[in-house]
Amino acid sequence: MSDRLIRAIAADARVRVVGVNVTKSINEAQSRHHLSAVATAALSRAMCASLLLASNMKQPQARVNVRISGDGGLGLVYADAGFDGTVRGFVSNPHFELPALADGQQNVGGAIGTTGLLKVLRDVGYGEPYSSTVELISGDIAEDVAWFLASSEQTYSKLLLTEVIDEQAIADPSSGNSPVQFAAGILLQVMPKAALRAAKTSNFSQADLLNQLETKSNINQFKDLLTQGNALEEVMTTILGDLNLEILPMGKDVRFHCRCTLERMLAAMKMFGEEDLRLMIAEDQGAEATCHFCSQVYYATTDQLNNLLKELQLETKA
């Protein structure tokens, strides 16, 4: 089954529901970056969160960056997702490891740390991108992003993020087994304007609705249903079916995709300036660059570097 983002509404259109499966995408990221188990879990959650946040944007080229930096050993956890369903990301210390928790979950909160910042940058597809930053409250990512939505957008939100990781498959890549058995997330958001319009006809009050969402935001139930092999749509229906969940025909495929190219790499290398480019030609007979997001390695030949020098010289004269 391909990775998929699913949109839905519930509770008389008073609740916006978005689910996302990133199993194949995070498996590709793990393979490209050689991530440890806890780094895989952290990046999986960040990728889910960025896709869920991007799902509410309007322009096809819109994107969301989620950057989590704490005082734990992982360093920076960075995910970038588009409204088009593409996602990529990296962890600055990909080989950092911590033992799993007693319940088998990866200790993402311990690996990220509780002192640090969550920064969300939105590029709506036109004009200047804008960003918001909040302090971490747990390092768990799900709680931190929900806190971000509550504090920056005054939106009641519950976020469930989970994954099951085969540590043996990570330790032995030659086994051929996928390191991540599944990775998924669900975002529940109360829509204030819709809630006000629906209040007259709803069978339950706003307080009742919030209480129900708190009860249904059970990460263990979410994980158990996925572990049993249920598709994401089935999981969403099981959890929210009694709130009249309606799956919308607005889903889209999700895939790991990086926008890096040799041309972009060469354009970035011009920023080194003439002196550094000459050193690369004389001492290294070329240059090598690795993309942070996908670990793709690009090589620039001496001819390509000489062309960059000529372009810089022409720009200087102009």
PDB file of C-alpha atoms in Angstrom:
ATOM      1  CA  MET A   1       0.000   0.000   0.000  1.00  0.00           C
ATOM      2  CA  SER A   2       1.372   3.410  -0.975  1.00  0.00           C
ATOM      3  CA  ASP A   3       1.788   6.240   1.493  1.00  0.00           C
ATOM      4  CA  ARG A   4      -1.354   8.316   1.602  1.00  0.00           C
ATOM      5  CA  LEU A   5      -2.828  11.464   3.150  1.00  0.00           C
ATOM      6  CA  ILE A   6      -6.551  11.284   3.956  1.00  0.00           C
ATOM      7  CA  ARG A   7      -8.869  14.188   4.797  1.00  0.00           C
ATOM      8  CA  ALA A   8     -12.133  13.865   6.688  1.00  0.00           C
ATOM      9  CA  ILE A   9     -14.616  15.752   8.846  1.00  0.00           C
ATOM     10  CA  ALA A  10     -16.503  14.650  11.942  1.00  0.00           C
ATOM     11  CA  ALA A  11     -19.032  15.864  14.490  1.00  0.00           C
ATOM     12  CA  ASP A  12     -21.293  17.796  12.092  1.00  0.00           C
ATOM     13  CA  ALA A  13     -18.239  19.256  10.317  1.00  0.00           C
ATOM     14  CA  ARG A  14     -17.029  20.741  13.595  1.00  0.00           C
ATOM     15  CA  VAL A  15     -13.828  18.676  13.582  1.00  0.00           C
ATOM     16  CA  ARG A  16     -11.233  18.586  10.849  1.00  0.00           C
ATOM     17  CA  VAL A  17      -9.487  15.209  10.632  1.00  0.00           C
ATOM     18  CA  VAL A  18      -6.350  14.441   8.623  1.00  0.00           C
ATOM     19  CA  GLY A  19      -4.535  11.118   8.604  1.00  0.00           C
ATOM     20  CA  VAL A  20      -1.224  10.300   6.963  1.00  0.00           C
ATOM     21  CA  ASN A  21       0.804   7.151   6.381  1.00  0.00           C
ATOM     22  CA  VAL A  22       4.537   7.670   5.728  1.00  0.00           C
ATOM     23  CA  THR A  23       5.803   4.088   6.027  1.00  0.00           C
ATOM     24  CA  LYS A  24       7.495   3.877   2.621  1.00  0.00           C
ATOM     25  CA  SER A  25       8.781   7.449   2.816  1.00  0.00           C
ATOM     26  CA  ILE A  26      10.477   6.984   6.190  1.00  0.00           C
ATOM     27  CA  ASN A  27      11.932   3.652   5.096  1.00  0.00           C
ATOM     28  CA  GLU A  28      13.552   5.453   2.176  1.00  0.00           C
ATOM     29  CA  ALA A  29      14.805   8.217   4.456  1.00  0.00           C
ATOM     30  CA  GLN A  30      16.231   5.638   6.869  1.00  0.00           C
ATOM     31  CA  SER A  31      18.060   3.896   4.028  1.00  0.00           C
ATOM     32  CA  ARG A  32      19.453   7.137   2.604  1.00  0.00           C
ATOM     33  CA  HIS A  33      20.618   8.594   5.933  1.00  0.00           C
ATOM     34  CA  HIS A  34      21.441   5.305   7.768  1.00  0.00           C
ATOM     35  CA  LEU A  35      19.372   6.441  10.735  1.00  0.00           C
ATOM     36  CA  SER A  36      19.417   4.781  14.142  1.00  0.00           C
ATOM     37  CA  ALA A  37      16.112   3.469  15.491  1.00  0.00           C
ATOM     38  CA  VAL A  38      15.373   6.527  17.628  1.00  0.00           C
ATOM     39  CA  ALA A  39      16.458   8.910  14.855  1.00  0.00           C
ATOM     40  CA  THR A  40      14.140   7.052  12.481  1.00  0.00           C
ATOM     41  CA  ALA A  41      11.230   7.469  14.894  1.00  0.00           C
ATOM     42  CA  ALA A  42      11.943  11.170  15.400  1.00  0.00           C
ATOM     43  CA  LEU A  43      12.188  11.898  11.677  1.00  0.00           C
ATOM     44  CA  SER A  44       9.066   9.832  11.020  1.00  0.00           C
ATOM     45  CA  ARG A  45       7.074  11.960  13.452  1.00  0.00           C
ATOM     46  CA  ALA A  46       8.488  15.197  12.043  1.00  0.00           C
ATOM     47  CA  MET A  47       7.636  14.105   8.490  1.00  0.00           C
ATOM     48  CA  CYS A  48       4.086  13.199   9.531  1.00  0.00           C
ATOM     49  CA  ALA A  49       3.678  16.535  11.329  1.00  0.00           C
ATOM     50  CA  SER A  50       4.933  18.575   8.372  1.00  0.00           C
ATOM     51  CA  LEU A  51       2.578  16.783   5.959  1.00  0.00           C
ATOM     52  CA  LEU A  52      -0.385  17.246   8.304  1.00  0.00           C
ATOM     53  CA  LEU A  53       0.346  20.957   8.652  1.00  0.00           C
ATOM     54  CA  ALA A  54       0.835  21.366   4.893  1.00  0.00           C
ATOM     55  CA  SER A  55      -2.503  19.678   4.184  1.00  0.00           C
ATOM     56  CA  ASN A  56      -4.410  22.826   5.179  1.00  0.00           C
ATOM     57  CA  MET A  57      -2.640  25.064   2.673  1.00  0.00           C
ATOM     58  CA  LYS A  58      -4.128  26.179  -0.636  1.00  0.00           C
ATOM     59  CA  GLN A  59      -1.477  26.599  -3.323  1.00  0.00           C
ATOM     60  CA  PRO A  60      -0.009  23.506  -5.075  1.00  0.00           C
ATOM     61  CA  GLN A  61       3.533  24.803  -4.481  1.00  0.00           C
ATOM     62  CA  ALA A  62       2.981  25.588  -0.775  1.00  0.00           C
ATOM     63  CA  ARG A  63       5.364  23.965   1.727  1.00  0.00           C
ATOM     64  CA  VAL A  64       5.884  23.618   5.468  1.00  0.00           C
ATOM     65  CA  ASN A  65       9.189  23.154   7.325  1.00  0.00           C
ATOM     66  CA  VAL A  66       9.206  21.679  10.826  1.00  0.00           C
ATOM     67  CA  ARG A  67      12.455  22.154  12.747  1.00  0.00           C
ATOM     68  CA  ILE A  68      12.918  20.645  16.204  1.00  0.00           C
ATOM     69  CA  SER A  69      16.112  21.388  18.120  1.00  0.00           C
ATOM     70  CA  GLY A  70      16.545  20.296  21.715  1.00  0.00           C
ATOM     71  CA  ASP A  71      19.246  19.551  24.259  1.00  0.00           C
ATOM     72  CA  GLY A  72      19.176  15.809  23.560  1.00  0.00           C
ATOM     73  CA  GLY A  73      21.659  13.907  21.437  1.00  0.00           C
ATOM     74  CA  LEU A  74      19.789  14.000  18.110  1.00  0.00           C
ATOM     75  CA  GLY A  75      20.494  17.670  17.485  1.00  0.00           C
ATOM     76  CA  LEU A  76      18.302  19.149  14.756  1.00  0.00           C
ATOM     77  CA  VAL A  77      15.364  17.157  13.385  1.00  0.00           C
ATOM     78  CA  TYR A  78      14.147  18.788  10.175  1.00  0.00           C
ATOM     79  CA  ALA A  79      11.275  17.842   7.883  1.00  0.00           C
ATOM     80  CA  ASP A  80      10.008  19.624   4.782  1.00  0.00           C
ATOM     81  CA  ALA A  81       6.651  18.760   3.195  1.00  0.00           C
ATOM     82  CA  GLY A  82       4.557  20.105   0.363  1.00  0.00           C
ATOM     83  CA  PHE A  83       0.846  20.455  -0.234  1.00  0.00           C
ATOM     84  CA  ASP A  84       1.572  18.162  -3.205  1.00  0.00           C
ATOM     85  CA  GLY A  85       2.375  15.260  -0.849  1.00  0.00           C
ATOM     86  CA  THR A  86       6.163  15.301  -1.207  1.00  0.00           C
ATOM     87  CA  VAL A  87       8.255  15.066   1.946  1.00  0.00           C
ATOM     88  CA  ARG A  88      11.930  14.908   2.885  1.00  0.00           C
ATOM     89  CA  GLY A  89      14.056  15.459   5.973  1.00  0.00           C
ATOM     90  CA  PHE A  90      17.177  14.767   7.979  1.00  0.00           C
ATOM     91  CA  VAL A  91      18.569  14.446  11.507  1.00  0.00           C
ATOM     92  CA  SER A  92      21.848  16.202  12.273  1.00  0.00           C
ATOM     93  CA  ASN A  93      23.098  13.303  14.437  1.00  0.00           C
ATOM     94  CA  PRO A  94      21.582  10.336  12.562  1.00  0.00           C
ATOM     95  CA  HIS A  95      23.537   7.620  14.401  1.00  0.00           C
ATOM     96  CA  PHE A  96      22.635   8.731  17.940  1.00  0.00           C
ATOM     97  CA  GLU A  97      21.023   5.894  19.895  1.00  0.00           C
ATOM     98  CA  LEU A  98      18.980   5.480  23.058  1.00  0.00           C
ATOM     99  CA  PRO A  99      17.395   2.329  24.476  1.00  0.00           C
ATOM    100  CA  ALA A 100      13.687   1.934  23.762  1.00  0.00           C
ATOM    101  CA  LEU A 101      11.190   2.645  26.538  1.00  0.00           C
ATOM    102  CA  ALA A 102       9.654  -0.115  28.640  1.00  0.00           C
ATOM    103  CA  ASP A 103       6.582  -0.248  26.377  1.00  0.00           C
ATOM    104  CA  GLY A 104       8.752  -0.728  23.283  1.00  0.00           C
ATOM    105  CA  GLN A 105       8.300   2.797  21.984  1.00  0.00           C
ATOM    106  CA  GLN A 106      11.402   4.657  20.880  1.00  0.00           C
ATOM    107  CA  ASN A 107      12.515   7.308  23.391  1.00  0.00           C
ATOM    108  CA  VAL A 108      12.058  10.260  21.052  1.00  0.00           C
ATOM    109  CA  GLY A 109      11.481  12.713  23.882  1.00  0.00           C
ATOM    110  CA  GLY A 110      14.753  11.722  25.551  1.00  0.00           C
ATOM    111  CA  ALA A 111      16.677  11.847  22.272  1.00  0.00           C
ATOM    112  CA  ILE A 112      15.388  15.309  21.366  1.00  0.00           C
ATOM    113  CA  GLY A 113      15.318  16.722  24.888  1.00  0.00           C
ATOM    114  CA  THR A 114      12.788  18.889  26.664  1.00  0.00           C
ATOM    115  CA  THR A 115      14.697  22.172  26.471  1.00  0.00           C
ATOM    116  CA  GLY A 116      14.711  23.617  22.995  1.00  0.00           C
ATOM    117  CA  LEU A 117      12.591  25.092  20.237  1.00  0.00           C
ATOM    118  CA  LEU A 118      10.047  24.029  17.643  1.00  0.00           C
ATOM    119  CA  LYS A 119      10.028  26.292  14.595  1.00  0.00           C
ATOM    120  CA  VAL A 120       7.433  26.010  11.851  1.00  0.00           C
ATOM    121  CA  LEU A 121       8.044  27.872   8.603  1.00  0.00           C
ATOM    122  CA  ARG A 122       5.231  28.183   6.086  1.00  0.00           C
ATOM    123  CA  ASP A 123       5.754  29.061   2.437  1.00  0.00           C
ATOM    124  CA  VAL A 124       2.220  29.664   1.168  1.00  0.00           C
ATOM    125  CA  GLY A 125       3.355  29.720  -2.459  1.00  0.00           C
ATOM    126  CA  TYR A 126       3.612  33.479  -2.907  1.00  0.00           C
ATOM    127  CA  GLY A 127       5.187  36.369  -1.044  1.00  0.00           C
ATOM    128  CA  GLU A 128       7.606  35.873   1.816  1.00  0.00           C
ATOM    129  CA  PRO A 129       7.460  32.708   3.960  1.00  0.00           C
ATOM    130  CA  TYR A 130       6.502  33.276   7.584  1.00  0.00           C
ATOM    131  CA  SER A 131       7.529  31.381  10.672  1.00  0.00           C
ATOM    132  CA  SER A 132       6.484  30.831  14.279  1.00  0.00           C
ATOM    133  CA  THR A 133       8.534  29.431  17.136  1.00  0.00           C
ATOM    134  CA  VAL A 134       7.545  27.902  20.471  1.00  0.00           C
ATOM    135  CA  GLU A 135       9.495  26.252  23.254  1.00  0.00           C
ATOM    136  CA  LEU A 136       9.427  22.471  23.465  1.00  0.00           C
ATOM    137  CA  ILE A 137       7.204  21.023  26.160  1.00  0.00           C
ATOM    138  CA  SER A 138       8.112  17.332  25.912  1.00  0.00           C
ATOM    139  CA  GLY A 139      10.332  16.618  22.890  1.00  0.00           C
ATOM    140  CA  ASP A 140       7.730  14.020  21.894  1.00  0.00           C
ATOM    141  CA  ILE A 141       6.951  16.068  18.715  1.00  0.00           C
ATOM    142  CA  ALA A 142       3.210  15.234  18.790  1.00  0.00           C
ATOM    143  CA  GLU A 143       2.632  17.198  21.999  1.00  0.00           C
ATOM    144  CA  ASP A 144       4.971  19.958  20.857  1.00  0.00           C
ATOM    145  CA  VAL A 145       3.197  20.474  17.516  1.00  0.00           C
ATOM    146  CA  ALA A 146      -0.222  20.425  19.228  1.00  0.00           C
ATOM    147  CA  TRP A 147       1.081  23.062  21.657  1.00  0.00           C
ATOM    148  CA  PHE A 148       2.345  25.090  18.688  1.00  0.00           C
ATOM    149  CA  LEU A 149      -1.119  25.035  17.079  1.00  0.00           C
ATOM    150  CA  ALA A 150      -2.794  26.003  20.343  1.00  0.00           C
ATOM    151  CA  SER A 151      -0.411  28.870  21.090  1.00  0.00           C
ATOM    152  CA  SER A 152       0.200  30.302  17.613  1.00  0.00           C
ATOM    153  CA  GLU A 153      -3.203  29.688  16.011  1.00  0.00           C
ATOM    154  CA  GLN A 154      -5.480  29.407  19.049  1.00  0.00           C
ATOM    155  CA  THR A 155      -6.756  26.139  17.592  1.00  0.00           C
ATOM    156  CA  TYR A 156      -7.662  23.171  19.787  1.00  0.00           C
ATOM    157  CA  SER A 157      -5.702  20.284  18.283  1.00  0.00           C
ATOM    158  CA  LYS A 158      -4.805  16.709  19.156  1.00  0.00           C
ATOM    159  CA  LEU A 159      -2.003  14.984  17.301  1.00  0.00           C
ATOM    160  CA  LEU A 160      -1.275  11.254  17.336  1.00  0.00           C
ATOM    161  CA  LEU A 161       2.051  10.091  15.879  1.00  0.00           C
ATOM    162  CA  THR A 162       3.306   6.526  16.102  1.00  0.00           C
ATOM    163  CA  GLU A 163       5.563   3.986  14.431  1.00  0.00           C
ATOM    164  CA  VAL A 164       6.817   0.430  14.847  1.00  0.00           C
ATOM    165  CA  ILE A 165      10.509  -0.070  14.131  1.00  0.00           C
ATOM    166  CA  ASP A 166      12.413  -3.314  13.632  1.00  0.00           C
ATOM    167  CA  GLU A 167      15.751  -2.620  15.323  1.00  0.00           C
ATOM    168  CA  GLN A 168      17.214  -5.861  13.974  1.00  0.00           C
ATOM    169  CA  ALA A 169      16.532  -4.714  10.414  1.00  0.00           C
ATOM    170  CA  ILE A 170      18.359  -1.462  11.148  1.00  0.00           C
ATOM    171  CA  ALA A 171      21.308  -3.340  12.672  1.00  0.00           C
ATOM    172  CA  ASP A 172      21.454  -5.716   9.683  1.00  0.00           C
ATOM    173  CA  PRO A 173      20.458  -3.902   6.466  1.00  0.00           C
ATOM    174  CA  SER A 174      21.430  -6.964   4.430  1.00  0.00           C
ATOM    175  CA  SER A 175      18.447  -8.856   5.902  1.00  0.00           C
ATOM    176  CA  GLY A 176      16.167  -7.261   3.345  1.00  0.00           C
ATOM    177  CA  ASN A 177      13.533  -6.481   5.977  1.00  0.00           C
ATOM    178  CA  SER A 178      11.978  -3.028   6.130  1.00  0.00           C
ATOM    179  CA  PRO A 179      13.161  -1.175   9.256  1.00  0.00           C
ATOM    180  CA  VAL A 180       9.801   0.551   9.702  1.00  0.00           C
ATOM    181  CA  GLN A 181       6.745  -1.715   9.785  1.00  0.00           C
ATOM    182  CA  PHE A 182       4.432   1.286   9.788  1.00  0.00           C
ATOM    183  CA  ALA A 183       4.523   5.000  10.565  1.00  0.00           C
ATOM    184  CA  ALA A 184       1.434   7.175  10.661  1.00  0.00           C
ATOM    185  CA  GLY A 185      -0.256  10.161  12.237  1.00  0.00           C
ATOM    186  CA  ILE A 186      -3.691  11.707  12.790  1.00  0.00           C
ATOM    187  CA  LEU A 187      -4.495  15.382  13.387  1.00  0.00           C
ATOM    188  CA  LEU A 188      -7.792  16.374  15.009  1.00  0.00           C
ATOM    189  CA  GLN A 189      -8.729  20.063  14.994  1.00  0.00           C
ATOM    190  CA  VAL A 190     -11.858  21.797  16.190  1.00  0.00           C
ATOM    191  CA  MET A 191     -12.943  24.410  13.657  1.00  0.00           C
ATOM    192  CA  PRO A 192     -14.322  27.369  15.630  1.00  0.00           C
ATOM    193  CA  LYS A 193     -16.398  28.981  12.870  1.00  0.00           C
ATOM    194  CA  ALA A 194     -17.937  25.695  11.816  1.00  0.00           C
ATOM    195  CA  ALA A 195     -18.552  24.853  15.464  1.00  0.00           C
ATOM    196  CA  LEU A 196     -20.537  28.023  15.984  1.00  0.00           C
ATOM    197  CA  ARG A 197     -22.658  27.390  12.882  1.00  0.00           C
ATOM    198  CA  ALA A 198     -23.342  23.786  13.868  1.00  0.00           C
ATOM    199  CA  ALA A 199     -23.988  24.376  17.565  1.00  0.00           C
ATOM    200  CA  LYS A 200     -27.731  24.897  17.101  1.00  0.00           C
ATOM    201  CA  THR A 201     -28.242  21.506  15.482  1.00  0.00           C
ATOM    202  CA  SER A 202     -25.598  19.411  17.217  1.00  0.00           C
ATOM    203  CA  ASN A 203     -26.546  16.736  19.711  1.00  0.00           C
ATOM    204  CA  PHE A 204     -23.639  17.600  22.004  1.00  0.00           C
ATOM    205  CA  SER A 205     -22.123  20.771  23.375  1.00  0.00           C
ATOM    206  CA  GLN A 206     -18.681  22.168  22.687  1.00  0.00           C
ATOM    207  CA  ALA A 207     -17.518  20.940  26.084  1.00  0.00           C
ATOM    208  CA  ASP A 208     -18.813  17.450  25.325  1.00  0.00           C
ATOM    209  CA  LEU A 209     -17.010  17.500  21.992  1.00  0.00           C
ATOM    210  CA  LEU A 210     -13.692  18.449  23.576  1.00  0.00           C
ATOM    211  CA  ASN A 211     -14.097  15.724  26.191  1.00  0.00           C
ATOM    212  CA  GLN A 212     -14.768  13.143  23.494  1.00  0.00           C
ATOM    213  CA  LEU A 213     -11.726  14.196  21.486  1.00  0.00           C
ATOM    214  CA  GLU A 214      -9.570  13.923  24.590  1.00  0.00           C
ATOM    215  CA  THR A 215     -10.866  10.386  25.138  1.00  0.00           C
ATOM    216  CA  LYS A 216     -10.368   9.376  21.512  1.00  0.00           C
ATOM    217  CA  SER A 217      -6.816  10.751  21.363  1.00  0.00           C
ATOM    218  CA  ASN A 218      -5.457   7.466  22.687  1.00  0.00           C
ATOM    219  CA  ILE A 219      -2.039   6.750  21.215  1.00  0.00           C
ATOM    220  CA  ASN A 220      -2.127   3.122  22.393  1.00  0.00           C
ATOM    221  CA  GLN A 221      -5.401   2.422  20.601  1.00  0.00           C
ATOM    222  CA  PHE A 222      -4.080   4.122  17.470  1.00  0.00           C
ATOM    223  CA  LYS A 223      -0.913   2.037  17.512  1.00  0.00           C
ATOM    224  CA  ASP A 224      -2.748  -1.214  18.320  1.00  0.00           C
ATOM    225  CA  LEU A 225      -5.155  -0.766  15.399  1.00  0.00           C
ATOM    226  CA  LEU A 226      -2.273  -0.182  12.996  1.00  0.00           C
ATOM    227  CA  THR A 227      -0.350  -3.141  14.426  1.00  0.00           C
ATOM    228  CA  GLN A 228      -3.350  -5.347  13.710  1.00  0.00           C
ATOM    229  CA  GLY A 229      -2.966  -4.525  10.025  1.00  0.00           C
ATOM    230  CA  ASN A 230      -5.860  -2.091   9.644  1.00  0.00           C
ATOM    231  CA  ALA A 231      -5.607   0.469   6.865  1.00  0.00           C
ATOM    232  CA  LEU A 232      -5.478   4.099   7.957  1.00  0.00           C
ATOM    233  CA  GLU A 233      -9.055   4.751   6.775  1.00  0.00           C
ATOM    234  CA  GLU A 234     -10.255   1.832   8.887  1.00  0.00           C
ATOM    235  CA  VAL A 235      -8.356   3.111  11.914  1.00  0.00           C
ATOM    236  CA  MET A 236      -9.859   6.585  11.534  1.00  0.00           C
ATOM    237  CA  THR A 237     -13.348   5.091  11.192  1.00  0.00           C
ATOM    238  CA  THR A 238     -12.910   2.875  14.256  1.00  0.00           C
ATOM    239  CA  ILE A 239     -11.739   5.789  16.400  1.00  0.00           C
ATOM    240  CA  LEU A 240     -14.168   8.451  15.165  1.00  0.00           C
ATOM    241  CA  GLY A 241     -17.044   6.522  13.612  1.00  0.00           C
ATOM    242  CA  ASP A 242     -19.477   7.437  16.395  1.00  0.00           C
ATOM    243  CA  LEU A 243     -18.767  11.113  15.648  1.00  0.00           C
ATOM    244  CA  ASN A 244     -20.144  10.643  12.128  1.00  0.00           C
ATOM    245  CA  LEU A 245     -16.750  10.604  10.453  1.00  0.00           C
ATOM    246  CA  GLU A 246     -16.963  11.405   6.740  1.00  0.00           C
ATOM    247  CA  ILE A 247     -13.937  10.591   4.576  1.00  0.00           C
ATOM    248  CA  LEU A 248     -13.567  13.301   1.923  1.00  0.00           C
ATOM    249  CA  PRO A 249     -12.572  12.611  -1.712  1.00  0.00           C
ATOM    250  CA  MET A 250      -9.548  14.847  -1.290  1.00  0.00           C
ATOM    251  CA  GLY A 251      -6.798  12.380  -0.438  1.00  0.00           C
ATOM    252  CA  LYS A 252      -3.442  12.291  -2.134  1.00  0.00           C
ATOM    253  CA  ASP A 253      -0.410  10.072  -2.441  1.00  0.00           C
ATOM    254  CA  VAL A 254       2.624  10.850  -0.305  1.00  0.00           C
ATOM    255  CA  ARG A 255       6.206  10.158  -1.342  1.00  0.00           C
ATOM    256  CA  PHE A 256       9.765  10.900  -0.296  1.00  0.00           C
ATOM    257  CA  HIS A 257      11.088  13.406  -2.799  1.00  0.00           C
ATOM    258  CA  CYS A 258      14.001  15.842  -2.742  1.00  0.00           C
ATOM    259  CA  ARG A 259      14.217  18.840  -5.038  1.00  0.00           C
ATOM    260  CA  CYS A 260      17.997  18.855  -5.182  1.00  0.00           C
ATOM    261  CA  THR A 261      19.693  18.727  -8.609  1.00  0.00           C
ATOM    262  CA  LEU A 262      23.197  19.092  -9.992  1.00  0.00           C
ATOM    263  CA  GLU A 263      22.193  22.482 -11.382  1.00  0.00           C
ATOM    264  CA  ARG A 264      21.113  23.703  -7.933  1.00  0.00           C
ATOM    265  CA  MET A 265      24.341  22.421  -6.433  1.00  0.00           C
ATOM    266  CA  LEU A 266      26.415  24.283  -9.023  1.00  0.00           C
ATOM    267  CA  ALA A 267      24.417  27.468  -8.458  1.00  0.00           C
ATOM    268  CA  ALA A 268      25.099  27.196  -4.721  1.00  0.00           C
ATOM    269  CA  MET A 269      28.822  26.658  -5.331  1.00  0.00           C
ATOM    270  CA  LYS A 270      29.070  30.043  -7.015  1.00  0.00           C
ATOM    271  CA  MET A 271      28.589  31.550  -3.555  1.00  0.00           C
ATOM    272  CA  PHE A 272      32.070  30.319  -2.559  1.00  0.00           C
ATOM    273  CA  GLY A 273      33.631  32.993  -4.755  1.00  0.00           C
ATOM    274  CA  GLU A 274      36.479  32.983  -7.268  1.00  0.00           C
ATOM    275  CA  GLU A 275      39.315  32.237  -4.834  1.00  0.00           C
ATOM    276  CA  ASP A 276      37.701  29.111  -3.375  1.00  0.00           C
ATOM    277  CA  LEU A 277      36.665  27.842  -6.798  1.00  0.00           C
ATOM    278  CA  ARG A 278      40.251  28.174  -8.052  1.00  0.00           C
ATOM    279  CA  LEU A 279      41.456  26.177  -5.022  1.00  0.00           C
ATOM    280  CA  MET A 280      38.943  23.415  -5.791  1.00  0.00           C
ATOM    281  CA  ILE A 281      40.213  23.242  -9.351  1.00  0.00           C
ATOM    282  CA  ALA A 282      43.915  23.335  -8.468  1.00  0.00           C
ATOM    283  CA  GLU A 283      43.940  21.116  -5.382  1.00  0.00           C
ATOM    284  CA  ASP A 284      40.931  18.806  -5.771  1.00  0.00           C
ATOM    285  CA  GLN A 285      40.433  18.735  -9.535  1.00  0.00           C
ATOM    286  CA  GLY A 286      36.719  19.145  -8.932  1.00  0.00           C
ATOM    287  CA  ALA A 287      34.280  19.283  -6.039  1.00  0.00           C
ATOM    288  CA  GLU A 288      31.858  17.049  -4.173  1.00  0.00           C
ATOM    289  CA  ALA A 289      28.671  18.042  -2.348  1.00  0.00           C
ATOM    290  CA  THR A 290      26.113  15.997  -0.420  1.00  0.00           C
ATOM    291  CA  CYS A 291      22.468  17.012  -0.005  1.00  0.00           C
ATOM    292  CA  HIS A 292      21.404  17.182   3.647  1.00  0.00           C
ATOM    293  CA  PHE A 293      17.857  16.122   2.837  1.00  0.00           C
ATOM    294  CA  CYS A 294      18.449  12.980   0.776  1.00  0.00           C
ATOM    295  CA  SER A 295      22.213  12.221   1.031  1.00  0.00           C
ATOM    296  CA  GLN A 296      22.539  12.374  -2.756  1.00  0.00           C
ATOM    297  CA  VAL A 297      26.175  13.027  -3.683  1.00  0.00           C
ATOM    298  CA  TYR A 298      26.916  15.390  -6.564  1.00  0.00           C
ATOM    299  CA  TYR A 299      30.266  15.825  -8.325  1.00  0.00           C
ATOM    300  CA  ALA A 300      31.405  18.955 -10.143  1.00  0.00           C
ATOM    301  CA  THR A 301      34.136  18.542 -12.768  1.00  0.00           C
ATOM    302  CA  THR A 302      36.932  21.031 -13.389  1.00  0.00           C
ATOM    303  CA  ASP A 303      35.164  22.103 -16.584  1.00  0.00           C
ATOM    304  CA  GLN A 304      31.997  22.867 -14.631  1.00  0.00           C
ATOM    305  CA  LEU A 305      33.962  24.817 -12.018  1.00  0.00           C
ATOM    306  CA  ASN A 306      35.770  26.762 -14.743  1.00  0.00           C
ATOM    307  CA  ASN A 307      32.390  27.664 -16.210  1.00  0.00           C
ATOM    308  CA  LEU A 308      31.302  28.939 -12.797  1.00  0.00           C
ATOM    309  CA  LEU A 309      34.441  31.079 -12.648  1.00  0.00           C
ATOM    310  CA  LYS A 310      33.660  32.582 -16.036  1.00  0.00           C
ATOM    311  CA  GLU A 311      30.098  33.342 -14.941  1.00  0.00           C
ATOM    312  CA  LEU A 312      31.362  35.066 -11.774  1.00  0.00           C
ATOM    313  CA  GLN A 313      33.850  37.128 -13.766  1.00  0.00           C
ATOM    314  CA  LEU A 314      31.158  38.217 -16.216  1.00  0.00           C
ATOM    315  CA  GLU A 315      28.841  39.154 -13.359  1.00  0.00           C
ATOM    316  CA  THR A 316      31.618  41.178 -11.727  1.00  0.00           C
ATOM    317  CA  LYS A 317      32.258  43.117 -14.946  1.00  0.00           C
ATOM    318  CA  ALA A 318      28.554  43.750 -15.440  1.00  0.00           C
TER     319      ALA A 318
END
